[in-house]
Short mmCIF file of N, CA and C in Angstrom, two decimals:
data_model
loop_
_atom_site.label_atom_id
_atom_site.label_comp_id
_atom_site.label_asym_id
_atom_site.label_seq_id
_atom_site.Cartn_x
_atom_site.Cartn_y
_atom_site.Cartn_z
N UNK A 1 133.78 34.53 21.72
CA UNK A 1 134.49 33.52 22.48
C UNK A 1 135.99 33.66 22.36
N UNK A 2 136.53 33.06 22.97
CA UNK A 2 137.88 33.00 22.95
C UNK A 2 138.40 32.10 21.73
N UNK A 3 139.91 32.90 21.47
CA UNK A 3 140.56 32.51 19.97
C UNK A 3 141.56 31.09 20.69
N UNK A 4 141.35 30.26 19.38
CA UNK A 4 142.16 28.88 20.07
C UNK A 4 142.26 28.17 18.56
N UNK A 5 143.13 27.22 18.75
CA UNK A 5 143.63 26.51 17.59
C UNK A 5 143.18 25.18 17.79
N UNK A 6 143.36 24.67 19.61
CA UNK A 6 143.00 23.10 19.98
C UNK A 6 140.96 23.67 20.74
N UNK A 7 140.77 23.28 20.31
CA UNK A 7 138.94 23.48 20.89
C UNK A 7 138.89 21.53 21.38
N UNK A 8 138.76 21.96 23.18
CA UNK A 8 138.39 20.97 23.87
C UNK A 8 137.27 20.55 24.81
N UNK A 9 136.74 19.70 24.41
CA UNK A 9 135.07 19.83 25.43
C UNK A 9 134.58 18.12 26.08
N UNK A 10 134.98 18.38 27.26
CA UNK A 10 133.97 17.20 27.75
C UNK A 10 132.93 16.64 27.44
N UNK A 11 132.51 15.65 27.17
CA UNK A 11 131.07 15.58 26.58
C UNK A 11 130.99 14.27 27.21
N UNK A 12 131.15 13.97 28.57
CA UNK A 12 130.59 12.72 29.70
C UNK A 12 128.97 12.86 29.78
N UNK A 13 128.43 14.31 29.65
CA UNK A 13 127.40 14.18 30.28
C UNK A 13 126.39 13.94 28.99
N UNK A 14 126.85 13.42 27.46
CA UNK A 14 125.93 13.17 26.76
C UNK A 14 126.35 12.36 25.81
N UNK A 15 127.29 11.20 26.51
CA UNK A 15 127.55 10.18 26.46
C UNK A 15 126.89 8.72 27.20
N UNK A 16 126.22 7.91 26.79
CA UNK A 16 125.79 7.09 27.33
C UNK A 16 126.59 5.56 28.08
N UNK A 17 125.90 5.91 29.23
CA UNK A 17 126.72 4.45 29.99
C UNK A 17 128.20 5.05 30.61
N UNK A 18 128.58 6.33 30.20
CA UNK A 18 130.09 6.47 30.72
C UNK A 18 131.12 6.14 29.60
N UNK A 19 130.65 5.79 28.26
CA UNK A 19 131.46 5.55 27.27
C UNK A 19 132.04 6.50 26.80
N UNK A 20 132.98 6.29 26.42
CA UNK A 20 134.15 6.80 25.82
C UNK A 20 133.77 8.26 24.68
N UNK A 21 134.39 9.06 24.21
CA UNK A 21 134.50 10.12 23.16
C UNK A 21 135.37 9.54 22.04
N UNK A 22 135.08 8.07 21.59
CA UNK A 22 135.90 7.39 20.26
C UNK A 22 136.03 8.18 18.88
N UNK A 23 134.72 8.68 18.06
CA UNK A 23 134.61 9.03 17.10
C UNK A 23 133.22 10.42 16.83
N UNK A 24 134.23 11.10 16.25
CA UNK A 24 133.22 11.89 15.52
C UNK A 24 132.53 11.31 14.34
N UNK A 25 131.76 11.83 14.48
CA UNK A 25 130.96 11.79 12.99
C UNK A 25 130.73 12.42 11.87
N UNK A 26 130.42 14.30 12.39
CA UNK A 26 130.44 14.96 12.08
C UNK A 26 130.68 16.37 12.94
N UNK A 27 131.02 17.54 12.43
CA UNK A 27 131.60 18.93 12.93
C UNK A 27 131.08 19.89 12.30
N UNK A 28 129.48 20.48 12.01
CA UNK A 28 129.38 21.13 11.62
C UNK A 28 128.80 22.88 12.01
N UNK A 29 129.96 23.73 11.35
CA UNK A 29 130.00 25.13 12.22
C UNK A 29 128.37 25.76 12.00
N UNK A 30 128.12 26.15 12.61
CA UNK A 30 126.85 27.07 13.34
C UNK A 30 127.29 28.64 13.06
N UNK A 31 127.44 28.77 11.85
CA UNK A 31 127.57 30.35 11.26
C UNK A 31 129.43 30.44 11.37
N UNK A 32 129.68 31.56 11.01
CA UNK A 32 131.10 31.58 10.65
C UNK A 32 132.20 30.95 11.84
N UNK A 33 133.48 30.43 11.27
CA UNK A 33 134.66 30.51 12.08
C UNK A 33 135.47 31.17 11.75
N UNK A 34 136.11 32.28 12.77
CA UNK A 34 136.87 33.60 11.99
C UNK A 34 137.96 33.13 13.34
N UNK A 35 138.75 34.21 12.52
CA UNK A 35 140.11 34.07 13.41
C UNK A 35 140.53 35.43 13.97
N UNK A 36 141.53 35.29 14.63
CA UNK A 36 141.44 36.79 15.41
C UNK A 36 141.30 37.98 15.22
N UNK A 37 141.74 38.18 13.68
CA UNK A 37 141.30 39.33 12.81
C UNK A 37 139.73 39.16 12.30
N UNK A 38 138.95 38.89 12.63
CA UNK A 38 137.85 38.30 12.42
C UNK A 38 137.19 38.25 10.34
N UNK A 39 138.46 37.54 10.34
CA UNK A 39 138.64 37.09 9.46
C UNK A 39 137.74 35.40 8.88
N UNK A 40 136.80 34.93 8.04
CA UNK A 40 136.68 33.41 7.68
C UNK A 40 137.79 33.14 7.70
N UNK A 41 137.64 31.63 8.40
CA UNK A 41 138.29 30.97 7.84
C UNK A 41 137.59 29.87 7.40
N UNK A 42 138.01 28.58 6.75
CA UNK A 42 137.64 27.64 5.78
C UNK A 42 137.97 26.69 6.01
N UNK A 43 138.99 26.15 6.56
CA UNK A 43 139.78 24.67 6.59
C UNK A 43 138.76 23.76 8.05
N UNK A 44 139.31 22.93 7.48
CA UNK A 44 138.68 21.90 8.70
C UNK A 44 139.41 21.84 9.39
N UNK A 45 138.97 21.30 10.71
CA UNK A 45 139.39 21.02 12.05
C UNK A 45 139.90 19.05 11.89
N UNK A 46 140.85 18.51 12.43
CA UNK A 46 140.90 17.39 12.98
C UNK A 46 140.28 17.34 14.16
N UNK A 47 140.21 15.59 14.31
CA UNK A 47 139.65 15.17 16.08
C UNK A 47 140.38 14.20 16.42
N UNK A 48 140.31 14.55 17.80
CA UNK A 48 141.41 14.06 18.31
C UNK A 48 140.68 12.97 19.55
N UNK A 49 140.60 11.86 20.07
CA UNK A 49 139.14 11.05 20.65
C UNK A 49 139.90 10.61 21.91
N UNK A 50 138.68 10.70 22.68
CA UNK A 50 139.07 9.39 23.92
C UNK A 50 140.43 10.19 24.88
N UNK A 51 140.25 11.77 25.23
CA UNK A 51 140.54 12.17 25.94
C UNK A 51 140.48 12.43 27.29
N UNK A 52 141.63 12.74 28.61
CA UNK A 52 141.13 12.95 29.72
C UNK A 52 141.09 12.04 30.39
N UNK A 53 140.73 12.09 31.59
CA UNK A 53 141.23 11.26 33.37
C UNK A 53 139.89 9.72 32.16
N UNK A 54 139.00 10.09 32.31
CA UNK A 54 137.87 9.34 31.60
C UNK A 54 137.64 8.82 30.19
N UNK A 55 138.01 9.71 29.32
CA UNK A 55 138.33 9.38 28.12
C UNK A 55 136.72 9.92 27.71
N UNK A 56 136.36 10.79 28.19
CA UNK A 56 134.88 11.09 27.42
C UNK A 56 135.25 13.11 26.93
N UNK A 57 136.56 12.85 26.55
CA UNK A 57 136.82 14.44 26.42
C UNK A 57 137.31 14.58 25.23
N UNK A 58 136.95 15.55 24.07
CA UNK A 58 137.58 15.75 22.75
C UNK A 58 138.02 16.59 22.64
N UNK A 59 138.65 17.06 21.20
CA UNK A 59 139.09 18.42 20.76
C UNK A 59 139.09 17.96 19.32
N UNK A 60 138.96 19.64 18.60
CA UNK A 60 138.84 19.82 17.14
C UNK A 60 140.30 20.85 16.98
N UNK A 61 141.15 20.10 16.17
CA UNK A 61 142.34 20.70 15.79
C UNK A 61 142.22 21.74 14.46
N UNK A 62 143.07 22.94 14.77
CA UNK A 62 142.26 24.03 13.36
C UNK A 62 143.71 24.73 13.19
N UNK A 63 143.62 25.10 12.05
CA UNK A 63 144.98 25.61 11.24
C UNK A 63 145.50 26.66 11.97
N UNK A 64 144.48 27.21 12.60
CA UNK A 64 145.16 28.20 13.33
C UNK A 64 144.27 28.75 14.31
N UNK A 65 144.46 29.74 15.44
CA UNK A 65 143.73 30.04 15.95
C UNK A 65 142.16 30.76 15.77
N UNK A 66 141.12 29.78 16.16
CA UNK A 66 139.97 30.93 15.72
C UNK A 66 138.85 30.77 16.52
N UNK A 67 137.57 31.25 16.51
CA UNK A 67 136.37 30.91 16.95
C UNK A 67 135.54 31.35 16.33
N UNK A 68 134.15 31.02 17.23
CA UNK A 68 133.00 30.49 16.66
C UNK A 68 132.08 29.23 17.17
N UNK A 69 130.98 28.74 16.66
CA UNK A 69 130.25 27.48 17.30
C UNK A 69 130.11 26.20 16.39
N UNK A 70 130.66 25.02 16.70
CA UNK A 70 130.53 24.04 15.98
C UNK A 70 129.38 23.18 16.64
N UNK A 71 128.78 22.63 16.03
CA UNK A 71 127.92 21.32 16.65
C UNK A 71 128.95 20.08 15.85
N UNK A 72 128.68 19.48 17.04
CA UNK A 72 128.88 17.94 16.82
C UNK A 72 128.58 16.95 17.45
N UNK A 73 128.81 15.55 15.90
CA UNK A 73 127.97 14.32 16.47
C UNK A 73 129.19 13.18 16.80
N UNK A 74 129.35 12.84 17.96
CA UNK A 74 129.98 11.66 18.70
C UNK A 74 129.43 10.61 18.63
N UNK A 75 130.31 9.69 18.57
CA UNK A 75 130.34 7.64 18.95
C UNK A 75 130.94 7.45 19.84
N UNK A 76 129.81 6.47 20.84
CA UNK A 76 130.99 5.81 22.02
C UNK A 76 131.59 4.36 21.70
N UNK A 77 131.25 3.81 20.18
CA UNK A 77 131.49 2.48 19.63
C UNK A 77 132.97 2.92 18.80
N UNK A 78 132.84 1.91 18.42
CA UNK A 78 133.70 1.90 17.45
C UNK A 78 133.45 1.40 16.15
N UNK A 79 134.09 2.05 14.86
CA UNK A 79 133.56 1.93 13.88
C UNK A 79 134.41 0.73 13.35
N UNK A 80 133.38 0.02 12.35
CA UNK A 80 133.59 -1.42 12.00
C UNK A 80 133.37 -1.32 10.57
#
């Protein structure tokens, strides 16, 4: 895949009701995240919520540019 530092993904279509991309939950990578030298890397990503014309669009912020596959789990609530 392509090397990136901001990783951004719509996720309207597995969001219920049209709600929002408020909160992650969890981000967890699906085998390595390497960076352009295909190098590991290690650090976590930030999230960034409630992106876009809709607000059902995220991104995972990373130290530096890299790739790889993350799964993750979204909230359209808000945490209390």
């Amino acid at each position: 895949g392509t090397t990136s530092s901001t990783w951004t993904q719509d996720a309207a279509k597995y969001l219920p009701f049209g709600g929002d991309a408020r909160n992650l939950v969890s981000a967890m990578p699906n085998g390595r995240i390497r960076n352009a030298s295909n190098t590991n890397v290690y650090t976590q990503p930030y999230f960034t919520g409630s992106q876009g014309v809709d607000n059902t669009s995220f991104s995972l912020k990373w130290s530096e540019p890299v790739h790889g596959t993350v799964h993750c789990m979204l909230r359209c609530d808000d945490n209390i």
